[in-house]
Amino acid sequence: MRTLDTFDWITISAYFVVLLGIAVWVIRKKKESTEDYFLAGRNVGWFVVGASIFASNIGSEHVVGLAGAGAGNRLPMLIYEIQAWVVLILGWVFLPFYARAGVFTMPEFLEKRFDARSRWILSVFSIVAYVLTKISVTIYAGGIVVSALLGIDFWTGAIATVVLTGVYTVLGGMRAVVYTETLQAIILVIGAAALTLIGLDHVGGWQSMKETVTPEYLNMWRSASDPDFPWPSLFIASTITGIWYWCTDQYIVQRALTAKNIKEGRRGTIFGALLKLMPVFLFLIPGVIALTLKMRGELDWDSPDEAFPVLMSNLLPSGLRGLVAAGLLAALMSSLASVFNSCSTLFTVDIYKKLRPNTPEKKLVRTGQIATVIVVIIGIIWIPIMANISGVLYEYLQSVQSYIAPPITAVFLLGIFHKRINAQGAFITLVVGFIVGALRIILELVKESLDPGSFWFHLGDMNFLSFASWFFLFCIVLILVVSYATAAPSEEKLKNLTYATISEEEKSRNKSSYNWKDIVISLLIVAIVIYVMVWFNGK
């Protein structure tokens, strides 16, 4: 790998100066209320909402891992990257319910729809899941990226980035996060697009690349009997995980809740969905380009996860290389900032405020800042443990999320679409669901010591996509059985929180929040997703 030169460092320095300027500008604004600190005063426009959704999603583990999937014969994983249609579901289906409920967090919505027990279990579980997956994986991948790009050791790179991101997140709150993410999204798209175009030109175009790797390599649809990626399970499991991640997870939904109103929030999700169409071409294709050059003997790397940094350092000219390096740093920082802020919001609003309901607004903001600092420290402590998952970053992330998503997706989906679902059904499904998910992870780790013919071995050894699909069906049946076996919720409890109980006034208000342009752009996005799915068929 080539090291960065003077022009590259000038580009990176310019990026950090602009970033610092935005952060200082935001920090100097008033932020004494929890609404301002955690939801940017609910006063953000659609462009910033959409850019923030995209930047939150694309972390350095995403860039590194997705390019690694392209370079390491894991192309079916791209189905997780063309879920723009699921982002639309957030804006068209879920967001109006969240906005009507006036909530800060997803656990808060569960309390309004069901009861406090569901709120508690989702709050605690979400914070633990963020620390074990999002924070630790992002810091680990970021350490690899920073040390590779800047030529410094892993620990220095990881800790410096975490501390820098933590400082502006603690001081500026959600407003600092969404505005810095808008800049980071723009830089990341420009840099990665340049790498893709220069890379394709270098390998002689799409057709030449296809001939080198063979058309079959570019097939995302494998047979139903494929041991790794059976297509029915792949489609079902990715949809379940997608609905959980894009429509019910605090990390993403919090961006849409910062909008001025439902209209701006929905348009933000439509813009976010439009941006979500790009990662396949910005990050996965460079991985395939890197593989093509390796097969031709023009490039070399040891692990597929090194494909993106190696390609970037070898192909891009001076200055532009610095811009893409800044984009990778931006991806790392935006993901970290988002998850830091989401953790502090969940802790402050769903745990601290519940235990001490009379706490003044200023003290709640201070509590949120302290919670962010603690999460930053825990994230740093967790780094050494993440060394164990090197090389399978993207697949690791999707498999763990496949065990987390089914119970949460089942509770939110049925909670909105079926008014007979009650608090008991939701609570039992969340508790049993989290126990089963944890059990699956444990069995997967110890399966080598189990009897190959036993039920427990089969449960731990089952393909993670197939497991997620059957697990979701189990959660749906469980929530229906428990709900119908216990008392129905009162009409007053359900008002405006399910499709069957929306008032005429709210229906009218929702209808006036969109026009034909929103519908046409949404349909166009769905058409592009279908086209991409058909295009990657190995022919």
Coordinates of C-alpha atoms in Angstrom, one line a residue:
M1 CA 0.0 0.0 0.0
R2 CA 1.2 3.5 -0.8
T3 CA 1.3 6.0 2.0
L4 CA -0.5 9.3 2.0
D5 CA 1.6 12.3 0.6
T6 CA 1.4 16.0 1.2
F7 CA -1.6 16.7 -1.0
D8 CA -3.5 13.9 0.7
W9 CA -2.8 15.4 4.2
I10 CA -3.9 18.8 3.0
T11 CA -7.2 17.3 1.9
I12 CA -7.7 15.5 5.2
S13 CA -6.8 18.6 7.2
A14 CA -9.3 20.7 5.2
Y15 CA -12.0 18.1 6.0
F16 CA -11.3 18.2 9.7
V17 CA -11.2 22.1 9.7
V18 CA -14.7 22.2 8.1
L19 CA -16.0 19.5 10.4
L20 CA -14.7 21.3 13.4
G21 CA -16.3 24.5 12.2
I22 CA -19.7 22.8 11.9
A23 CA -19.3 21.2 15.4
V24 CA -18.4 24.6 17.0
W25 CA -21.3 26.4 15.3
V26 CA -23.7 23.8 16.6
I27 CA -22.2 23.6 20.1
R28 CA -22.6 27.4 20.5
K29 CA -26.4 27.1 19.9
K30 CA -28.6 26.6 22.9
K31 CA -29.2 23.0 23.9
E32 CA -30.8 23.2 27.3
S33 CA -33.9 21.0 26.6
T34 CA -33.9 17.3 26.1
E35 CA -35.8 17.8 22.8
D36 CA -33.0 20.0 21.5
Y37 CA -30.2 17.8 22.7
F38 CA -31.6 14.4 21.7
L39 CA -33.8 15.3 18.7
A40 CA -32.1 18.5 17.4
G41 CA -35.2 20.5 18.5
R42 CA -37.4 18.4 16.1
N43 CA -36.6 21.1 13.5
V44 CA -34.5 19.4 10.8
G45 CA -35.3 19.5 7.1
W46 CA -35.7 16.5 4.7
F47 CA -32.2 16.8 3.1
V48 CA -30.4 16.7 6.4
V49 CA -32.6 13.8 7.7
G50 CA -32.0 11.7 4.6
A51 CA -28.2 12.4 4.5
S52 CA -28.1 11.6 8.3
I53 CA -29.9 8.3 7.8
F54 CA -27.5 7.3 5.0
A55 CA -24.3 8.4 6.9
S56 CA -25.5 6.6 10.1
N57 CA -25.9 3.4 8.2
I58 CA -22.6 3.5 6.3
G59 CA -19.8 3.0 8.8
S60 CA -16.2 2.0 8.2
E61 CA -17.1 -1.6 9.0
H62 CA -19.7 -1.3 6.2
V63 CA -17.2 0.1 3.7
V64 CA -14.5 -2.4 4.6
G65 CA -16.9 -5.3 5.1
L66 CA -19.0 -4.8 2.0
A67 CA -16.0 -4.4 -0.3
G68 CA -14.7 -7.6 1.4
A69 CA -18.0 -9.3 0.5
G70 CA -17.5 -8.3 -3.1
A71 CA -13.9 -9.6 -3.0
G72 CA -14.5 -12.8 -1.0
N73 CA -17.3 -14.6 -3.0
R74 CA -20.1 -13.4 -0.6
L75 CA -22.1 -11.5 -3.2
P76 CA -25.5 -12.6 -1.9
M77 CA -24.8 -10.3 1.1
L78 CA -25.6 -7.4 -1.2
I79 CA -29.3 -8.1 -0.6
Y80 CA -28.8 -6.2 2.7
E81 CA -27.6 -3.2 0.7
I82 CA -30.5 -2.8 -1.7
Q83 CA -33.1 -2.4 1.1
A84 CA -34.0 1.1 0.0
W85 CA -37.6 -0.2 -0.2
V86 CA -37.5 -1.0 3.5
V87 CA -36.4 2.5 4.3
L88 CA -39.5 3.7 2.4
I89 CA -41.6 1.5 4.8
L90 CA -40.2 3.6 7.7
G91 CA -41.5 6.8 6.1
W92 CA -44.8 5.6 4.8
V93 CA -45.9 3.0 7.5
F94 CA -44.1 3.5 10.8
L95 CA -43.1 7.2 11.1
P96 CA -46.7 8.5 11.2
F97 CA -47.4 6.3 14.2
Y98 CA -44.2 7.4 16.0
A99 CA -44.9 11.1 15.3
R100 CA -48.5 10.8 16.5
A101 CA -47.3 9.2 19.7
G102 CA -44.8 12.1 20.2
V103 CA -42.1 9.7 21.3
F104 CA -38.3 10.2 21.7
T105 CA -37.4 6.5 21.6
M106 CA -38.7 3.2 20.3
P107 CA -39.1 1.7 23.8
E108 CA -41.2 4.7 24.7
F109 CA -43.5 3.8 21.7
L110 CA -43.8 0.2 23.0
E111 CA -44.9 1.6 26.4
K112 CA -47.6 3.7 24.8
R113 CA -48.8 0.8 22.6
F114 CA -48.4 -2.0 25.3
D115 CA -47.0 -1.3 28.8
A116 CA -43.9 -0.3 30.8
R117 CA -42.5 -3.9 30.9
S118 CA -41.9 -3.9 27.1
R119 CA -40.3 -0.5 27.3
W120 CA -37.8 -1.7 30.0
I121 CA -36.8 -4.9 28.3
L122 CA -36.2 -3.2 24.9
S123 CA -34.3 -0.3 26.5
V124 CA -31.8 -2.5 28.4
F125 CA -31.5 -4.9 25.5
S126 CA -30.9 -2.2 22.9
I127 CA -28.1 -0.5 25.0
V128 CA -26.3 -3.9 25.5
A129 CA -26.7 -4.8 21.8
Y130 CA -25.3 -1.4 20.7
V131 CA -22.2 -1.9 22.9
L132 CA -21.6 -5.5 21.8
T133 CA -22.2 -5.0 18.1
K134 CA -22.4 -1.5 16.7
I135 CA -19.9 0.3 18.9
S136 CA -17.3 -2.4 19.2
V137 CA -17.4 -3.5 15.6
T138 CA -17.3 0.1 14.3
I139 CA -14.3 0.9 16.6
Y140 CA -12.5 -2.3 15.6
A141 CA -13.0 -1.7 11.8
G142 CA -12.2 2.0 12.3
G143 CA -8.9 1.1 14.0
I144 CA -7.9 -1.1 11.0
V145 CA -8.9 1.6 8.5
V146 CA -7.1 4.5 10.3
S147 CA -3.9 2.5 11.0
A148 CA -3.8 1.4 7.4
L149 CA -4.5 4.8 5.9
L150 CA -2.4 7.0 8.2
G151 CA 0.4 4.6 8.9
I152 CA -0.1 4.7 12.7
D153 CA -0.6 1.8 15.1
F154 CA -4.1 0.3 15.6
W155 CA -4.6 1.5 19.2
T156 CA -3.6 5.1 18.5
G157 CA -5.9 5.3 15.5
A158 CA -8.9 3.7 17.2
I159 CA -8.7 5.7 20.4
A160 CA -8.0 9.0 18.7
T161 CA -11.0 8.6 16.5
V162 CA -13.3 7.5 19.3
V163 CA -12.2 10.4 21.6
L164 CA -12.6 13.0 18.8
T165 CA -16.0 11.7 17.8
G166 CA -17.1 11.5 21.5
V167 CA -16.1 15.1 22.2
Y168 CA -18.4 16.7 19.6
T169 CA -21.2 14.2 20.3
V170 CA -21.1 14.9 24.0
L171 CA -21.0 18.7 23.6
G172 CA -23.3 19.2 20.6
G173 CA -25.9 16.4 21.0
M174 CA -28.1 15.3 18.1
R175 CA -27.9 18.6 16.2
A176 CA -24.0 18.2 16.0
V177 CA -24.5 14.6 14.8
V178 CA -27.0 15.3 12.0
Y179 CA -25.2 18.3 10.6
T180 CA -21.7 16.8 10.6
E181 CA -23.2 13.6 9.1
T182 CA -24.5 15.6 6.1
L183 CA -21.0 16.7 5.3
Q184 CA -19.7 13.2 5.9
A185 CA -22.3 11.6 3.6
I186 CA -21.3 14.0 0.7
I187 CA -17.6 13.4 1.1
L188 CA -18.0 9.6 1.3
V189 CA -20.2 9.5 -1.8
I190 CA -17.8 11.7 -3.9
G191 CA -14.7 9.7 -2.8
A192 CA -16.2 6.2 -3.3
A193 CA -17.8 7.1 -6.6
A194 CA -14.4 8.4 -7.9
L195 CA -12.8 5.1 -6.8
T196 CA -15.5 3.0 -8.5
L197 CA -15.2 4.9 -11.8
I198 CA -11.4 5.0 -11.9
G199 CA -11.3 1.3 -10.9
L200 CA -13.8 0.3 -13.6
D201 CA -11.7 2.2 -16.2
H202 CA -8.5 0.5 -14.9
V203 CA -9.9 -3.0 -15.4
G204 CA -11.2 -2.2 -18.9
G205 CA -14.9 -1.7 -18.0
W206 CA -17.7 -3.8 -16.6
Q207 CA -17.6 -6.5 -19.3
S208 CA -13.9 -7.0 -19.0
M209 CA -14.2 -7.4 -15.2
K210 CA -17.1 -9.8 -15.6
E211 CA -15.1 -12.0 -18.0
T212 CA -12.2 -12.2 -15.5
V213 CA -14.3 -13.1 -12.4
T214 CA -16.8 -15.1 -14.5
P215 CA -20.5 -14.2 -14.8
E216 CA -21.5 -16.8 -12.2
Y217 CA -19.5 -14.9 -9.6
L218 CA -21.9 -11.9 -9.9
N219 CA -25.0 -14.1 -9.1
M220 CA -26.6 -13.1 -5.8
W221 CA -29.3 -15.8 -6.1
R222 CA -28.0 -19.2 -5.1
S223 CA -30.1 -22.4 -5.1
A224 CA -32.5 -23.2 -2.2
S225 CA -30.1 -26.0 -1.1
D226 CA -27.0 -23.8 -1.0
P227 CA -25.3 -24.3 2.5
D228 CA -24.3 -20.7 2.9
F229 CA -26.9 -18.5 1.1
P230 CA -30.2 -20.4 0.2
W231 CA -32.2 -17.8 -1.7
P232 CA -35.6 -18.2 0.1
S233 CA -34.1 -17.9 3.6
L234 CA -31.8 -15.0 2.3
F235 CA -34.8 -13.0 1.1
I236 CA -37.0 -13.6 4.2
A237 CA -34.2 -13.1 6.8
S238 CA -32.8 -10.0 5.2
T239 CA -36.3 -8.5 5.1
I240 CA -36.9 -9.3 8.8
T241 CA -33.5 -7.8 9.7
G242 CA -34.2 -4.8 7.4
I243 CA -37.5 -3.9 9.1
W244 CA -36.0 -4.2 12.5
Y245 CA -32.9 -2.1 11.6
W246 CA -34.6 0.6 9.4
C247 CA -38.1 0.9 11.0
T248 CA -37.8 0.0 14.7
D249 CA -34.2 0.6 15.7
Q250 CA -33.4 3.8 17.7
Y251 CA -30.1 4.2 15.8
I252 CA -31.9 5.0 12.5
V253 CA -35.4 6.1 13.5
Q254 CA -34.0 8.8 15.7
R255 CA -32.9 10.6 12.6
A256 CA -36.4 10.7 11.1
L257 CA -37.8 11.9 14.5
T258 CA -35.6 15.1 14.3
A259 CA -37.7 16.3 11.3
K260 CA -39.9 19.4 11.6
N261 CA -43.1 17.4 10.8
I262 CA -44.2 14.1 9.2
K263 CA -43.9 15.6 5.7
E264 CA -40.2 16.5 6.2
G265 CA -39.6 13.2 8.0
R266 CA -41.1 11.1 5.2
R267 CA -39.3 13.1 2.5
G268 CA -36.1 12.5 4.5
T269 CA -36.7 8.7 4.5
I270 CA -37.4 8.9 0.7
F271 CA -34.1 10.8 0.2
G272 CA -32.4 8.3 2.5
A273 CA -33.8 5.4 0.4
L274 CA -32.5 7.1 -2.8
L275 CA -29.0 7.3 -1.2
K276 CA -29.3 3.7 0.0
L277 CA -29.3 2.5 -3.6
M278 CA -25.6 3.6 -3.9
P279 CA -23.6 1.3 -1.6
V280 CA -23.8 -1.6 -4.0
F281 CA -21.9 0.5 -6.6
L282 CA -19.8 2.6 -4.2
F283 CA -18.5 -0.2 -1.9
L284 CA -19.3 -3.7 -3.2
I285 CA -18.2 -3.2 -6.8
P286 CA -14.7 -1.8 -5.7
G287 CA -14.3 -5.2 -3.9
V288 CA -15.0 -7.0 -7.2
I289 CA -12.6 -4.7 -9.0
A290 CA -9.9 -5.5 -6.4
L291 CA -10.5 -9.2 -6.9
T292 CA -10.2 -8.7 -10.7
L293 CA -6.9 -7.0 -10.3
K294 CA -5.6 -9.7 -7.9
M295 CA -6.6 -12.4 -10.4
R296 CA -4.7 -10.6 -13.1
G297 CA -1.6 -10.2 -10.8
E298 CA -1.8 -6.4 -10.6
L299 CA -2.8 -6.2 -6.9
D300 CA -2.3 -8.2 -3.7
W301 CA -3.9 -8.4 -0.3
D302 CA -4.2 -11.1 2.3
S303 CA -7.8 -10.8 3.6
P304 CA -10.9 -9.7 1.5
D305 CA -11.5 -7.0 4.2
E306 CA -8.3 -5.3 3.0
A307 CA -9.6 -4.9 -0.6
F308 CA -11.0 -1.4 -0.3
P309 CA -8.0 0.3 1.4
V310 CA -5.5 -1.5 -0.9
L311 CA -7.4 -0.6 -4.1
M312 CA -7.8 3.0 -2.9
S313 CA -4.1 3.5 -2.1
N314 CA -2.9 2.0 -5.4
L315 CA -5.4 3.4 -7.9
L316 CA -6.2 6.9 -6.8
P317 CA -4.0 10.0 -7.6
S318 CA -2.6 12.2 -4.9
G319 CA -5.2 14.5 -3.3
L320 CA -8.1 12.3 -4.3
R321 CA -6.6 9.5 -2.2
G322 CA -6.8 11.9 0.7
L323 CA -10.4 12.7 0.0
V324 CA -11.4 9.0 0.0
A325 CA -9.3 8.6 3.2
A326 CA -11.3 11.5 4.7
G327 CA -14.5 9.8 3.5
L328 CA -13.6 6.6 5.3
L329 CA -12.8 8.5 8.5
A330 CA -16.1 10.3 8.0
A331 CA -17.9 7.0 7.7
L332 CA -16.3 5.8 11.0
M333 CA -17.1 9.0 12.8
S334 CA -20.7 9.4 11.7
S335 CA -21.5 5.8 12.7
L336 CA -19.8 6.2 16.1
A337 CA -21.5 9.6 16.7
S338 CA -24.9 8.2 15.9
V339 CA -24.6 5.2 18.2
F340 CA -23.1 7.3 21.0
N341 CA -26.1 9.7 20.8
S342 CA -28.7 6.8 20.5
C343 CA -27.2 5.1 23.6
S344 CA -27.3 8.3 25.7
T345 CA -30.9 8.9 24.5
L346 CA -32.1 5.4 25.4
F347 CA -30.4 5.6 28.8
T348 CA -31.6 9.1 29.7
V349 CA -35.1 9.0 28.4
D350 CA -36.0 5.3 29.0
I351 CA -34.1 4.5 32.1
Y352 CA -33.0 7.5 34.1
K353 CA -36.1 9.6 33.5
K354 CA -38.3 6.7 34.3
L355 CA -36.5 6.2 37.6
R356 CA -36.4 10.0 38.4
P357 CA -39.4 11.5 36.6
N358 CA -39.0 15.0 38.2
T359 CA -35.5 15.6 37.0
P360 CA -35.0 19.1 35.5
E361 CA -34.3 19.4 31.7
K362 CA -30.8 20.7 32.2
K363 CA -29.9 17.8 34.4
L364 CA -31.3 15.3 31.9
V365 CA -29.0 16.8 29.2
R366 CA -26.1 16.5 31.6
T367 CA -27.0 12.9 32.3
G368 CA -27.1 12.2 28.5
Q369 CA -23.6 13.7 28.2
I370 CA -22.2 11.6 31.0
A371 CA -23.9 8.5 29.5
T372 CA -22.2 9.2 26.2
V373 CA -18.7 9.4 28.0
I374 CA -19.4 6.1 29.7
V375 CA -20.4 4.4 26.5
V376 CA -17.2 5.7 24.8
I377 CA -15.1 4.2 27.6
I378 CA -16.9 0.8 27.4
G379 CA -16.4 0.9 23.6
I380 CA -12.6 1.4 24.0
I381 CA -12.4 -1.4 26.7
W382 CA -14.2 -3.8 24.3
I383 CA -11.7 -3.3 21.4
P384 CA -9.4 -6.2 22.3
I385 CA -12.3 -8.7 22.3
M386 CA -13.3 -7.6 18.8
A387 CA -9.9 -8.9 17.5
N388 CA -11.5 -12.3 17.5
I389 CA -13.9 -11.5 14.6
S390 CA -11.4 -10.2 12.1
G391 CA -11.9 -11.2 8.5
V392 CA -15.6 -12.0 8.7
L393 CA -16.8 -8.5 9.8
Y394 CA -19.8 -8.0 7.5
E395 CA -21.2 -11.6 7.8
Y396 CA -20.6 -11.5 11.6
L397 CA -22.7 -8.3 11.8
Q398 CA -25.6 -9.7 9.7
S399 CA -25.7 -13.1 11.6
V400 CA -25.8 -11.5 15.0
Q401 CA -28.5 -9.0 13.8
S402 CA -30.5 -12.0 12.5
Y403 CA -30.8 -13.4 16.1
I404 CA -31.8 -10.0 17.5
A405 CA -34.3 -8.9 14.9
P406 CA -37.2 -11.5 14.8
P407 CA -38.9 -10.8 18.2
I408 CA -38.6 -7.0 17.8
T409 CA -39.9 -7.0 14.2
A410 CA -42.8 -9.3 15.2
V411 CA -43.8 -7.1 18.1
F412 CA -43.7 -3.8 16.1
L413 CA -45.3 -5.1 13.0
L414 CA -48.2 -6.9 14.7
G415 CA -48.5 -4.1 17.2
I416 CA -49.3 -1.6 14.4
F417 CA -51.3 -3.9 12.1
H418 CA -53.3 -6.0 14.6
K419 CA -55.2 -4.2 17.4
R420 CA -55.9 -7.5 19.2
I421 CA -52.2 -7.9 20.1
N422 CA -51.9 -7.0 23.8
A423 CA -49.2 -6.1 26.4
Q424 CA -48.8 -9.7 27.6
G425 CA -48.2 -11.1 24.1
A426 CA -45.6 -8.4 23.4
F427 CA -43.8 -8.9 26.7
I428 CA -43.7 -12.7 26.5
T429 CA -42.5 -12.6 22.8
L430 CA -39.7 -10.1 23.6
V431 CA -38.5 -12.1 26.7
V432 CA -38.6 -15.5 25.0
G433 CA -37.2 -14.1 21.8
F434 CA -34.2 -12.6 23.5
I435 CA -33.5 -15.9 25.4
V436 CA -33.7 -17.9 22.2
G437 CA -31.4 -15.4 20.4
A438 CA -28.9 -15.6 23.2
L439 CA -29.2 -19.4 23.3
R440 CA -28.4 -19.6 19.5
I441 CA -25.3 -17.5 19.9
I442 CA -24.0 -19.7 22.8
L443 CA -24.8 -22.9 20.9
E444 CA -23.0 -21.6 17.8
L445 CA -19.9 -21.0 20.0
V446 CA -19.9 -24.4 21.7
K447 CA -21.4 -26.6 18.9
E448 CA -18.1 -28.5 18.3
S449 CA -18.5 -30.1 21.8
L450 CA -22.1 -31.2 21.2
D451 CA -23.4 -34.5 19.9
P452 CA -23.8 -34.1 16.1
G453 CA -27.1 -35.9 16.2
S454 CA -28.7 -33.9 19.0
F455 CA -31.4 -31.2 18.7
W456 CA -29.0 -28.6 20.4
F457 CA -26.3 -29.2 17.8
H458 CA -28.8 -28.8 15.0
L459 CA -30.1 -25.6 16.5
G460 CA -26.5 -24.2 16.8
D461 CA -25.4 -25.5 13.4
M462 CA -28.5 -24.4 11.3
N463 CA -27.7 -21.8 8.6
F464 CA -28.2 -18.4 10.2
L465 CA -30.6 -17.2 7.5
S466 CA -32.8 -20.3 7.8
F467 CA -32.7 -20.0 11.6
A468 CA -33.8 -16.3 11.4
S469 CA -36.7 -17.2 9.1
W470 CA -38.1 -20.0 11.3
F471 CA -37.4 -17.9 14.5
F472 CA -39.6 -15.1 13.1
L473 CA -42.5 -17.5 12.3
F474 CA -42.1 -18.8 15.9
C475 CA -42.3 -15.2 17.3
I476 CA -45.4 -14.4 15.2
V477 CA -47.3 -17.6 16.4
L478 CA -46.2 -16.9 20.0
I479 CA -47.5 -13.3 20.1
L480 CA -50.8 -14.3 18.5
V481 CA -51.4 -17.3 20.9
V482 CA -50.5 -15.3 24.1
S483 CA -52.6 -12.3 23.0
Y484 CA -55.7 -14.3 22.1
A485 CA -55.4 -16.3 25.3
T486 CA -55.4 -13.1 27.5
A487 CA -57.6 -10.0 27.7
A488 CA -57.9 -7.6 24.7
P489 CA -56.4 -4.1 25.2
S490 CA -58.9 -1.2 25.7
E491 CA -59.9 1.0 22.8
E492 CA -58.6 4.1 24.7
K493 CA -55.1 2.5 24.9
L494 CA -55.1 1.8 21.1
K495 CA -56.2 5.3 19.9
N496 CA -54.1 6.3 16.9
L497 CA -51.6 3.6 17.6
T498 CA -52.9 0.9 15.2
Y499 CA -54.2 1.1 11.6
A500 CA -57.7 0.1 12.8
T501 CA -57.9 2.8 15.4
I502 CA -56.7 6.0 13.6
S503 CA -59.1 8.9 13.9
E504 CA -60.5 10.5 10.8
E505 CA -58.7 13.8 11.8
E506 CA -55.4 12.0 11.8
K507 CA -56.1 10.2 8.5
S508 CA -56.8 13.6 6.9
R509 CA -53.6 15.1 8.4
N510 CA -51.5 12.2 7.2
K511 CA -53.0 12.5 3.7
S512 CA -52.1 16.2 3.5
S513 CA -48.4 15.4 4.4
Y514 CA -47.5 14.0 0.9
N515 CA -48.2 14.6 -2.8
W516 CA -47.9 12.8 -6.1
K517 CA -44.1 13.6 -6.3
D518 CA -43.5 11.6 -3.1
I519 CA -45.4 8.6 -4.5
V520 CA -43.7 8.7 -7.9
I521 CA -40.2 8.9 -6.4
S522 CA -41.0 6.1 -4.0
L523 CA -42.3 3.8 -6.8
L524 CA -39.2 4.7 -8.9
I525 CA -36.9 3.6 -6.0
V526 CA -38.8 0.3 -5.7
A527 CA -38.4 -0.3 -9.5
I528 CA -34.6 0.3 -9.3
V529 CA -34.4 -2.2 -6.4
I530 CA -36.2 -4.8 -8.5
Y531 CA -33.9 -4.1 -11.5
V532 CA -30.7 -4.5 -9.4
M533 CA -32.1 -7.8 -7.9
V534 CA -32.7 -9.1 -11.4
W535 CA -29.4 -7.7 -12.9
F536 CA -27.2 -9.6 -10.5
N537 CA -28.3 -13.1 -11.7
G538 CA -25.0 -14.4 -13.0
K539 CA -25.8 -14.2 -16.7

